[in-house]
Amino acid sequence: MSRNRYLSGNFAPVTQETTAYDLPVTGRIPGHLDGRYLRIGPNPLGVEDPAVHQWTLGAGMVHGVRIRDGRAEWYRNRWVRNGAVADHLGEPRRGTPVDERLDISPNVQVAGLAGRTYALTEGGIRPYELTYELDTVGPCELGLTPQGYSANAHSVFDPHSGELHSLAFRYGTDLAQHVVMDARGAVRAVHDVVVPGNPYMHDFALTERFVLLYDTPMVFSAAHLPTGIPFTWDAERPARVGVMAREGGPVRWFELSPHLVGHTLNAYEHGPHRLVVDVVRHPEGMDLRRLGASRPTLDRWTIDLAAGTVKEERLDDRTQEFPRVNGRHAGRPYRYGYAAVVELYAPPTGPGDDRPDEGFSNALLKHDLERGTVEAHEFGRDAAVSEGVFVAAEAPGAEDDGYVMAYVHDPERGASDLVVLSAQDFTGEPLARVHLPARVPLGLHGNWVAGAE
């Protein structure tokens, strides 16, 4: 039986929940930072057959560090307790799920809104609310619509309007919904979008006036349900980007070369008739069951609404994912973007591994899109870096005035550090390394959530 790389190395799940206080720090944490650095990812329990295990299906586990007054007050990791997780841990279930078929532990995103903490996923599965200390409250109604849709993992907060936007889809249906919530999470508007063929609409983009929708050849397939990942590549289906007014209405579609959008870096309006969309693009034929075989790149689309055309261009050939931007510039013109070179998209390791020391799943990238340059902060061959999150400095200043935070595996300790980089001195020594007592497996998404309980 071949080894499942997503159950070993830096992907291997941790088996215990840990709480630690007054964490040791090398360097100095910026004194004004007050909040939690949170990240979630799959952390499976009770894998029956490692050979067929799909990494993205593991129960969600949240990892968090509480920072205040230059100190790292605590670290916690907690499973998101749905019924199956509670059963495995020998704990009582906390109420009855709204739909037993969708009793799935969210594992894609963790975010804060209006003083509450949420774990989110996609495909019609409810968000779960967590306490400030990351314990599970249970399924909640964030973004819930009369049709049973709810906030999706890649909901987008608009700091200019205070709205939270979500594009919700459900497995096996042709209807997606653009859900608009106010600053406290109450649903303000719902716009139906009919997309025949049920494409995998993992992400979307937002500008000042428009919502941008990704319709790709990756589509729902009931035949693939037994494999755990119910999506397959339809070579006959074109890739398209749709443009819809934020207030709803008809969608105008523009055809693209075949691809799957991993995630959006940012999108903005360039004059009255042009839209610029920067995305991480997975190549034609991408297989969600073989994530490590993909080589995603950073691409740009320039949509000319007047001419009805799209210009596609490559911004960076380097394999990368999990793009992030200064949130103050979300949906607006911007200069800097950040991404991770992650092991998720590296070939399997082994005795004959001849990859170069630099650039393998151990770097964070800073893109200067105005100058067309890229800086890389390398952490060393045997390190493993997760998504980097931009945290703006205390007072609004230059676009890159702030920090990039990420969990990075320290092979010498066999545990992880929370690394804080200066975004303006990106290749310099980290401002701080918070030494965690445990390993944080490579996972998915997270956020800096400012403020005390």
Tab-separated table of C-alpha atoms in Angstrom:
chain	number	residue	atom	x	y	z
A	1	MET	CA	0.000	0.000	0.000
A	2	SER	CA	1.413	3.412	-0.933
A	3	ARG	CA	1.925	5.984	1.766
A	4	ASN	CA	-0.695	8.710	1.952
A	5	ARG	CA	1.410	11.863	2.134
A	6	TYR	CA	-1.493	13.787	3.643
A	7	LEU	CA	-1.310	11.639	6.785
A	8	SER	CA	2.424	12.069	7.308
A	9	GLY	CA	5.109	14.725	7.636
A	10	ASN	CA	3.844	18.256	8.004
A	11	PHE	CA	0.330	17.174	7.037
A	12	ALA	CA	0.019	14.525	9.760
A	13	PRO	CA	-2.886	15.303	12.105
A	14	VAL	CA	-2.192	16.116	15.726
A	15	THR	CA	-3.890	13.859	18.249
A	16	GLN	CA	-4.335	16.119	21.258
A	17	GLU	CA	-5.901	19.417	22.141
A	18	THR	CA	-3.412	21.687	23.892
A	19	THR	CA	-3.673	24.819	26.024
A	20	ALA	CA	-0.530	26.741	26.912
A	21	TYR	CA	0.001	30.147	28.525
A	22	ASP	CA	2.740	32.807	28.416
A	23	LEU	CA	4.429	31.470	25.309
A	24	PRO	CA	8.156	32.122	24.805
A	25	VAL	CA	9.014	34.680	22.133
A	26	THR	CA	12.194	35.326	20.180
A	27	GLY	CA	12.301	38.959	19.086
A	28	ARG	CA	9.590	41.454	19.905
A	29	ILE	CA	5.874	41.396	19.126
A	30	PRO	CA	4.609	44.880	18.090
A	31	GLY	CA	3.095	46.272	21.269
A	32	HIS	CA	-0.110	47.615	19.739
A	33	LEU	CA	-1.277	44.228	18.417
A	34	ASP	CA	-4.309	43.096	20.391
A	35	GLY	CA	-6.228	40.061	19.160
A	36	ARG	CA	-5.997	36.468	18.007
A	37	TYR	CA	-4.235	34.853	15.092
A	38	LEU	CA	-6.508	31.985	14.032
A	39	ARG	CA	-6.191	29.265	11.411
A	40	ILE	CA	-8.207	26.139	10.586
A	41	GLY	CA	-7.545	22.995	8.579
A	42	PRO	CA	-8.431	19.321	8.251
A	43	ASN	CA	-7.343	17.199	11.215
A	44	PRO	CA	-8.919	13.761	10.750
A	45	LEU	CA	-10.048	11.432	13.501
A	46	GLY	CA	-10.255	7.671	13.051
A	47	VAL	CA	-9.114	7.244	9.434
A	48	GLU	CA	-10.422	3.828	8.366
A	49	ASP	CA	-8.415	3.360	5.160
A	50	PRO	CA	-5.326	5.605	4.847
A	51	ALA	CA	-4.851	4.631	1.193
A	52	VAL	CA	-8.076	6.358	0.109
A	53	HIS	CA	-8.230	9.132	2.712
A	54	GLN	CA	-8.891	12.577	1.195
A	55	TRP	CA	-7.049	15.293	3.089
A	56	THR	CA	-9.685	18.004	2.644
A	57	LEU	CA	-12.342	15.869	4.371
A	58	GLY	CA	-10.757	15.712	7.820
A	59	ALA	CA	-12.567	17.195	10.820
A	60	GLY	CA	-11.785	20.875	11.281
A	61	MET	CA	-9.281	21.922	13.927
A	62	VAL	CA	-8.695	25.561	14.863
A	63	HIS	CA	-5.313	26.795	16.102
A	64	GLY	CA	-5.113	30.182	17.825
A	65	VAL	CA	-2.631	32.483	19.562
A	66	ARG	CA	-3.838	35.356	21.761
A	67	ILE	CA	-1.572	38.434	21.584
A	68	ARG	CA	-1.703	41.533	23.798
A	69	ASP	CA	0.785	44.116	25.103
A	70	GLY	CA	3.698	42.480	23.314
A	71	ARG	CA	2.973	39.078	24.889
A	72	ALA	CA	1.620	35.806	23.531
A	73	GLU	CA	-0.880	35.066	26.274
A	74	TRP	CA	-2.075	31.649	25.103
A	75	TYR	CA	-2.137	29.001	22.419
A	76	ARG	CA	-5.099	26.695	21.924
A	77	ASN	CA	-6.033	24.062	19.363
A	78	ARG	CA	-9.558	22.646	19.293
A	79	TRP	CA	-11.545	20.343	17.046
A	80	VAL	CA	-14.773	21.854	15.707
A	81	ARG	CA	-17.197	19.465	17.371
A	82	ASN	CA	-19.929	18.203	15.127
A	83	GLY	CA	-21.741	15.000	16.089
A	84	ALA	CA	-19.137	12.657	14.600
A	85	VAL	CA	-16.234	14.397	16.365
A	86	ALA	CA	-18.063	14.348	19.690
A	87	ASP	CA	-18.832	10.652	19.245
A	88	HIS	CA	-15.193	9.836	18.482
A	89	LEU	CA	-13.998	11.780	21.527
A	90	GLY	CA	-16.590	10.081	23.730
A	91	GLU	CA	-18.416	13.332	24.465
A	92	PRO	CA	-22.158	14.039	24.430
A	93	ARG	CA	-23.519	15.665	21.295
A	94	ARG	CA	-24.491	19.299	21.702
A	95	GLY	CA	-28.013	19.307	20.359
A	96	THR	CA	-29.334	17.861	17.111
A	97	PRO	CA	-27.905	19.105	13.800
A	98	VAL	CA	-30.295	20.959	11.546
A	99	ASP	CA	-29.673	18.303	8.871
A	100	GLU	CA	-27.958	15.030	9.820
A	101	ARG	CA	-26.750	14.611	6.234
A	102	LEU	CA	-24.791	17.843	6.564
A	103	ASP	CA	-23.381	17.171	10.044
A	104	ILE	CA	-19.854	17.958	8.866
A	105	SER	CA	-17.117	19.636	10.874
A	106	PRO	CA	-16.199	22.919	9.095
A	107	ASN	CA	-12.510	22.948	8.150
A	108	VAL	CA	-11.913	25.644	5.507
A	109	GLN	CA	-12.037	29.085	7.164
A	110	VAL	CA	-12.188	30.694	10.600
A	111	ALA	CA	-13.099	34.358	10.950
A	112	GLY	CA	-14.478	36.933	13.327
A	113	LEU	CA	-17.474	39.218	12.855
A	114	ALA	CA	-19.133	41.552	15.341
A	115	GLY	CA	-17.397	39.976	18.331
A	116	ARG	CA	-18.225	36.401	17.347
A	117	THR	CA	-15.981	33.667	15.937
A	118	TYR	CA	-17.085	31.372	13.118
A	119	ALA	CA	-15.738	28.210	11.472
A	120	LEU	CA	-16.921	27.956	7.868
A	121	THR	CA	-16.927	25.557	4.952
A	122	GLU	CA	-18.983	25.290	1.743
A	123	GLY	CA	-21.476	23.250	-0.257
A	124	GLY	CA	-24.523	23.983	1.886
A	125	ILE	CA	-22.955	23.111	5.258
A	126	ARG	CA	-23.803	25.488	8.084
A	127	PRO	CA	-21.135	27.650	9.732
A	128	TYR	CA	-20.362	26.787	13.353
A	129	GLU	CA	-19.971	29.389	16.077
A	130	LEU	CA	-16.977	29.108	18.418
A	131	THR	CA	-16.253	30.761	21.747
A	132	TYR	CA	-13.438	33.265	22.135
A	133	GLU	CA	-11.314	30.384	23.498
A	134	LEU	CA	-12.200	28.299	20.393
A	135	ASP	CA	-14.582	25.810	21.980
A	136	THR	CA	-17.586	24.814	19.838
A	137	VAL	CA	-20.967	26.438	20.409
A	138	GLY	CA	-22.621	24.663	17.474
A	139	PRO	CA	-24.151	25.229	14.024
A	140	CYS	CA	-25.449	28.769	13.525
A	141	GLU	CA	-27.457	30.883	11.093
A	142	LEU	CA	-24.798	33.228	9.694
A	143	GLY	CA	-25.995	34.156	6.212
A	144	LEU	CA	-28.932	31.720	6.357
A	145	THR	CA	-31.473	32.213	3.548
A	146	PRO	CA	-35.021	30.829	3.207
A	147	GLN	CA	-33.693	28.253	0.718
A	148	GLY	CA	-31.229	26.890	3.293
A	149	TYR	CA	-28.056	28.472	1.918
A	150	SER	CA	-25.619	30.089	4.359
A	151	ALA	CA	-22.308	31.960	4.545
A	152	ASN	CA	-19.594	30.257	2.547
A	153	ALA	CA	-15.934	29.774	3.506
A	154	HIS	CA	-14.735	32.588	1.238
A	155	SER	CA	-17.093	35.294	2.371
A	156	VAL	CA	-15.661	38.752	1.637
A	157	PHE	CA	-15.827	41.643	4.088
A	158	ASP	CA	-16.045	45.083	2.511
A	159	PRO	CA	-14.373	47.511	4.943
A	160	HIS	CA	-15.793	50.495	3.063
A	161	SER	CA	-19.471	49.529	3.359
A	162	GLY	CA	-19.228	47.314	6.443
A	163	GLU	CA	-20.992	44.532	4.523
A	164	LEU	CA	-20.111	40.855	4.457
A	165	HIS	CA	-20.704	39.231	1.066
A	166	SER	CA	-20.920	35.501	0.434
A	167	LEU	CA	-21.417	33.327	-2.630
A	168	ALA	CA	-23.188	30.200	-1.447
A	169	PHE	CA	-23.628	27.071	-3.525
A	170	ARG	CA	-25.013	23.611	-2.728
A	171	TYR	CA	-23.906	20.260	-4.058
A	172	GLY	CA	-26.210	18.917	-6.765
A	173	THR	CA	-28.128	22.108	-7.560
A	174	ASP	CA	-27.941	24.704	-10.316
A	175	LEU	CA	-28.703	27.603	-7.960
A	176	ALA	CA	-26.097	29.731	-6.218
A	177	GLN	CA	-26.936	32.724	-4.056
A	178	HIS	CA	-25.106	35.983	-3.493
A	179	VAL	CA	-25.856	36.794	0.136
A	180	VAL	CA	-25.246	40.273	1.564
A	181	MET	CA	-25.013	40.686	5.347
A	182	ASP	CA	-24.645	43.804	7.461
A	183	ALA	CA	-21.793	44.453	9.882
A	184	ARG	CA	-23.453	42.265	12.519
A	185	GLY	CA	-24.139	39.333	10.211
A	186	ALA	CA	-27.850	39.887	9.573
A	187	VAL	CA	-28.922	39.067	6.004
A	188	ARG	CA	-29.720	42.266	4.110
A	189	ALA	CA	-30.196	40.965	0.550
A	190	VAL	CA	-30.127	37.682	-1.397
A	191	HIS	CA	-29.593	37.447	-5.162
A	192	ASP	CA	-30.183	34.185	-7.018
A	193	VAL	CA	-27.698	33.094	-9.679
A	194	VAL	CA	-28.608	30.123	-11.872
A	195	VAL	CA	-25.478	28.272	-13.027
A	196	PRO	CA	-26.355	25.085	-14.982
A	197	GLY	CA	-24.117	22.108	-14.331
A	198	ASN	CA	-23.390	22.947	-10.674
A	199	PRO	CA	-19.766	24.140	-10.997
A	200	TYR	CA	-17.443	24.200	-8.009
A	201	MET	CA	-17.704	27.883	-7.032
A	202	HIS	CA	-15.127	27.891	-4.252
A	203	ASP	CA	-14.364	31.615	-4.372
A	204	PHE	CA	-15.531	34.873	-5.942
A	205	ALA	CA	-14.471	38.526	-6.060
A	206	LEU	CA	-15.913	41.889	-5.176
A	207	THR	CA	-15.303	45.406	-6.515
A	208	GLU	CA	-16.976	48.721	-5.715
A	209	ARG	CA	-19.872	48.037	-8.115
A	210	PHE	CA	-19.679	44.387	-9.102
A	211	VAL	CA	-19.626	40.770	-7.967
A	212	LEU	CA	-17.395	38.485	-10.063
A	213	LEU	CA	-18.374	34.810	-10.351
A	214	TYR	CA	-16.179	31.903	-11.466
A	215	ASP	CA	-17.799	29.179	-13.581
A	216	THR	CA	-15.166	26.539	-14.383
A	217	PRO	CA	-15.030	22.990	-15.798
A	218	MET	CA	-14.818	21.541	-12.268
A	219	VAL	CA	-18.415	20.342	-11.715
A	220	PHE	CA	-20.411	18.324	-9.206
A	221	SER	CA	-20.584	14.595	-9.964
A	222	ALA	CA	-22.850	12.278	-7.997
A	223	ALA	CA	-20.801	9.368	-9.358
A	224	HIS	CA	-17.811	10.640	-7.394
A	225	LEU	CA	-19.638	10.884	-4.068
A	226	PRO	CA	-18.246	7.518	-2.853
A	227	THR	CA	-14.707	8.922	-3.211
A	228	GLY	CA	-15.528	11.729	-0.802
A	229	ILE	CA	-14.837	14.578	-3.260
A	230	PRO	CA	-17.894	14.887	-5.507
A	231	PHE	CA	-16.313	16.944	-8.295
A	232	THR	CA	-14.783	16.069	-11.625
A	233	TRP	CA	-13.286	17.913	-14.595
A	234	ASP	CA	-15.649	18.357	-17.558
A	235	ALA	CA	-13.410	18.881	-20.589
A	236	GLU	CA	-16.413	19.964	-22.685
A	237	ARG	CA	-17.341	22.822	-20.372
A	238	PRO	CA	-15.823	26.281	-20.928
A	239	ALA	CA	-14.422	28.427	-18.143
A	240	ARG	CA	-16.168	31.765	-17.646
A	241	VAL	CA	-16.121	34.792	-15.401
A	242	GLY	CA	-19.463	36.420	-14.673
A	243	VAL	CA	-20.031	40.082	-13.865
A	244	MET	CA	-23.100	41.000	-11.791
A	245	ALA	CA	-24.070	44.259	-10.119
A	246	ARG	CA	-23.736	44.165	-6.342
A	247	GLU	CA	-27.462	44.926	-6.165
A	248	GLY	CA	-28.222	41.799	-8.198
A	249	GLY	CA	-29.631	41.418	-11.686
A	250	PRO	CA	-28.480	39.612	-14.844
A	251	VAL	CA	-24.996	38.130	-15.054
A	252	ARG	CA	-22.820	38.957	-18.040
A	253	TRP	CA	-20.455	36.063	-18.843
A	254	PHE	CA	-17.002	36.247	-20.436
A	255	GLU	CA	-15.276	33.079	-21.675
A	256	LEU	CA	-11.742	32.207	-20.505
A	257	SER	CA	-9.156	29.537	-21.215
A	258	PRO	CA	-9.811	26.292	-19.239
A	259	HIS	CA	-8.753	26.520	-15.586
A	260	LEU	CA	-9.887	26.267	-11.984
A	261	VAL	CA	-9.655	29.345	-9.778
A	262	GLY	CA	-7.990	28.475	-6.497
A	263	HIS	CA	-8.417	31.805	-4.726
A	264	THR	CA	-8.751	35.504	-5.452
A	265	LEU	CA	-5.924	37.877	-4.592
A	266	ASN	CA	-7.977	40.992	-5.328
A	267	ALA	CA	-10.175	42.680	-7.923
A	268	TYR	CA	-10.852	46.315	-8.716
A	269	GLU	CA	-12.279	48.720	-11.290
A	270	HIS	CA	-9.918	50.495	-13.672
A	271	GLY	CA	-11.936	53.321	-15.142
A	272	PRO	CA	-15.641	53.057	-15.971
A	273	HIS	CA	-15.435	50.044	-18.291
A	274	ARG	CA	-12.546	47.839	-17.120
A	275	LEU	CA	-12.227	45.339	-14.297
A	276	VAL	CA	-8.933	43.834	-13.137
A	277	VAL	CA	-9.069	40.414	-11.438
A	278	ASP	CA	-5.955	38.781	-9.937
A	279	VAL	CA	-6.354	35.091	-9.116
A	280	VAL	CA	-4.400	31.945	-8.384
A	281	ARG	CA	-5.158	29.760	-11.394
A	282	HIS	CA	-4.930	25.964	-11.475
A	283	PRO	CA	-4.262	24.536	-14.943
A	284	GLU	CA	-6.628	22.633	-17.193
A	285	GLY	CA	-7.525	19.115	-16.036
A	286	MET	CA	-6.839	19.738	-12.341
A	287	ASP	CA	-7.993	16.813	-10.145
A	288	LEU	CA	-9.186	17.660	-6.630
A	289	ARG	CA	-8.270	14.125	-5.557
A	290	ARG	CA	-4.633	14.775	-6.551
A	291	LEU	CA	-4.007	18.233	-5.147
A	292	GLY	CA	-0.251	17.753	-5.057
A	293	ALA	CA	-0.106	17.334	-8.829
A	294	SER	CA	-1.307	20.869	-9.528
A	295	ARG	CA	0.983	23.826	-10.200
A	296	PRO	CA	-1.093	26.962	-9.622
A	297	THR	CA	0.200	30.350	-10.759
A	298	LEU	CA	-0.729	33.981	-10.221
A	299	ASP	CA	-2.678	35.328	-13.210
A	300	ARG	CA	-4.486	38.533	-14.143
A	301	TRP	CA	-7.655	39.031	-16.164
A	302	THR	CA	-8.543	42.465	-17.523
A	303	ILE	CA	-12.220	42.556	-18.448
A	304	ASP	CA	-13.260	45.225	-20.941
A	305	LEU	CA	-16.994	45.688	-20.403
A	306	ALA	CA	-17.353	47.975	-23.409
A	307	ALA	CA	-15.556	45.689	-25.879
A	308	GLY	CA	-16.839	42.448	-24.353
A	309	THR	CA	-13.333	40.972	-24.105
A	310	VAL	CA	-10.975	39.523	-21.492
A	311	LYS	CA	-7.197	39.772	-21.606
A	312	GLU	CA	-5.428	36.947	-19.725
A	313	GLU	CA	-1.819	37.287	-18.595
A	314	ARG	CA	0.599	35.567	-16.229
A	315	LEU	CA	1.898	37.627	-13.310
A	316	ASP	CA	4.135	34.974	-11.731
A	317	ASP	CA	5.055	31.441	-12.825
A	318	ARG	CA	6.108	30.303	-9.382
A	319	THR	CA	3.845	27.673	-7.799
A	320	GLN	CA	1.832	29.436	-5.081
A	321	GLU	CA	-1.504	29.601	-3.324
A	322	PHE	CA	-3.423	31.250	-0.477
A	323	PRO	CA	-3.096	34.845	-1.782
A	324	ARG	CA	-3.829	37.696	0.624
A	325	VAL	CA	-3.999	41.473	0.440
A	326	ASN	CA	-4.148	44.380	2.871
A	327	GLY	CA	-7.862	44.271	3.731
A	328	ARG	CA	-8.118	48.049	3.586
A	329	HIS	CA	-7.531	47.756	-0.180
A	330	ALA	CA	-9.949	44.881	-0.824
A	331	GLY	CA	-11.986	45.572	-3.951
A	332	ARG	CA	-9.943	48.684	-4.694
A	333	PRO	CA	-6.792	49.433	-6.732
A	334	TYR	CA	-3.749	48.094	-4.913
A	335	ARG	CA	-0.034	47.495	-5.269
A	336	TYR	CA	0.997	44.638	-2.969
A	337	GLY	CA	-0.137	41.032	-2.640
A	338	TYR	CA	1.122	38.106	-0.560
A	339	ALA	CA	1.080	34.358	-1.161
A	340	ALA	CA	2.580	31.126	0.147
A	341	VAL	CA	4.749	28.556	-1.588
A	342	VAL	CA	3.154	25.531	0.012
A	343	GLU	CA	3.874	21.814	0.239
A	344	LEU	CA	0.290	21.114	-0.759
A	345	TYR	CA	1.371	21.651	-4.358
A	346	ALA	CA	4.812	20.042	-4.210
A	347	PRO	CA	5.646	16.546	-5.482
A	348	PRO	CA	5.992	13.741	-2.905
A	349	THR	CA	9.255	13.626	-0.992
A	350	GLY	CA	11.547	10.596	-0.887
A	351	PRO	CA	15.177	9.461	-0.833
A	352	GLY	CA	15.706	10.642	-4.400
A	353	ASP	CA	14.259	14.089	-3.805
A	354	ASP	CA	16.438	16.528	-5.761
A	355	ARG	CA	14.479	19.731	-5.373
A	356	PRO	CA	16.556	22.882	-4.807
A	357	ASP	CA	17.005	24.146	-1.267
A	358	GLU	CA	15.189	27.382	-2.039
A	359	GLY	CA	11.605	27.726	-3.049
A	360	PHE	CA	10.150	24.409	-1.891
A	361	SER	CA	7.047	24.826	0.283
A	362	ASN	CA	8.940	26.992	2.703
A	363	ALA	CA	8.472	30.563	1.523
A	364	LEU	CA	6.131	33.509	1.714
A	365	LEU	CA	5.977	35.842	-1.283
A	366	LYS	CA	5.418	39.586	-1.547
A	367	HIS	CA	4.293	40.771	-4.974
A	368	ASP	CA	4.869	44.371	-6.007
A	369	LEU	CA	2.364	44.538	-8.844
A	370	GLU	CA	3.311	48.092	-9.758
A	371	ARG	CA	6.980	47.231	-10.347
A	372	GLY	CA	6.392	43.622	-11.399
A	373	THR	CA	8.787	42.229	-8.774
A	374	VAL	CA	8.565	39.470	-6.177
A	375	GLU	CA	10.340	39.140	-2.828
A	376	ALA	CA	10.567	35.752	-1.113
A	377	HIS	CA	11.084	35.134	2.581
A	378	GLU	CA	12.613	31.650	2.730
A	379	PHE	CA	12.301	29.633	5.930
A	380	GLY	CA	14.653	26.752	5.071
A	381	ARG	CA	14.284	23.464	3.229
A	382	ASP	CA	12.660	21.443	6.020
A	383	ALA	CA	10.357	24.188	7.263
A	384	ALA	CA	6.713	24.291	6.230
A	385	VAL	CA	4.840	27.567	6.024
A	386	SER	CA	1.091	28.055	6.065
A	387	GLU	CA	-0.980	30.888	4.616
A	388	GLY	CA	0.411	34.334	5.421
A	389	VAL	CA	-2.112	36.892	6.698
A	390	PHE	CA	-1.514	40.631	6.309
A	391	VAL	CA	-2.193	42.682	9.455
A	392	ALA	CA	-2.209	46.445	8.978
A	393	ALA	CA	-0.238	48.708	11.285
A	394	GLU	CA	-2.027	50.651	13.996
A	395	ALA	CA	-2.524	53.861	12.013
A	396	PRO	CA	-3.366	53.891	8.287
A	397	GLY	CA	-0.195	54.512	6.311
A	398	ALA	CA	1.486	53.050	3.259
A	399	GLU	CA	-0.261	50.024	1.775
A	400	ASP	CA	2.492	47.681	2.995
A	401	ASP	CA	2.776	49.296	6.437
A	402	GLY	CA	2.011	46.277	8.568
A	403	TYR	CA	2.911	42.673	9.222
A	404	VAL	CA	2.557	39.252	7.656
A	405	MET	CA	1.800	36.457	10.133
A	406	ALA	CA	2.005	32.726	9.502
A	407	TYR	CA	2.473	29.423	11.287
A	408	VAL	CA	5.824	27.905	10.314
A	409	HIS	CA	7.066	24.455	11.289
A	410	ASP	CA	10.416	24.466	13.111
A	411	PRO	CA	12.111	21.134	12.297
A	412	GLU	CA	14.643	21.533	15.100
A	413	ARG	CA	11.927	21.731	17.750
A	414	GLY	CA	9.432	19.478	16.014
A	415	ALA	CA	6.821	22.147	16.713
A	416	SER	CA	5.539	25.338	15.097
A	417	ASP	CA	6.205	29.035	15.505
A	418	LEU	CA	3.890	31.934	14.854
A	419	VAL	CA	6.176	34.144	12.772
A	420	VAL	CA	5.635	37.900	12.489
A	421	LEU	CA	7.341	39.575	9.508
A	422	SER	CA	7.578	43.256	8.726
A	423	ALA	CA	5.829	43.669	5.381
A	424	GLN	CA	8.160	46.581	4.565
A	425	ASP	CA	11.294	44.560	5.392
A	426	PHE	CA	9.952	41.332	3.984
A	427	THR	CA	13.218	39.434	3.529
A	428	GLY	CA	14.676	40.622	6.827
A	429	GLU	CA	14.729	38.733	10.092
A	430	PRO	CA	11.279	38.149	11.602
A	431	LEU	CA	10.181	40.734	14.126
A	432	ALA	CA	9.064	37.895	16.370
A	433	ARG	CA	8.776	34.134	16.602
A	434	VAL	CA	6.193	32.876	19.082
A	435	HIS	CA	7.229	29.343	20.020
A	436	LEU	CA	4.203	27.073	20.245
A	437	PRO	CA	4.240	23.885	22.320
A	438	ALA	CA	2.816	21.787	19.479
A	439	ARG	CA	2.975	21.255	15.753
A	440	VAL	CA	0.402	23.011	13.573
A	441	PRO	CA	-0.238	20.784	10.526
A	442	LEU	CA	-0.338	22.375	7.102
A	443	GLY	CA	-3.926	23.436	6.628
A	444	LEU	CA	-6.177	25.971	4.990
A	445	HIS	CA	-7.246	29.486	5.910
A	446	GLY	CA	-7.216	31.883	8.805
A	447	ASN	CA	-7.378	35.493	9.917
A	448	TRP	CA	-6.181	38.014	12.416
A	449	VAL	CA	-9.169	38.863	14.602
A	450	ALA	CA	-8.551	42.060	16.506
A	451	GLY	CA	-9.941	42.826	19.941
A	452	ALA	CA	-10.557	41.288	23.331
A	453	GLU	CA	-13.481	39.103	24.304
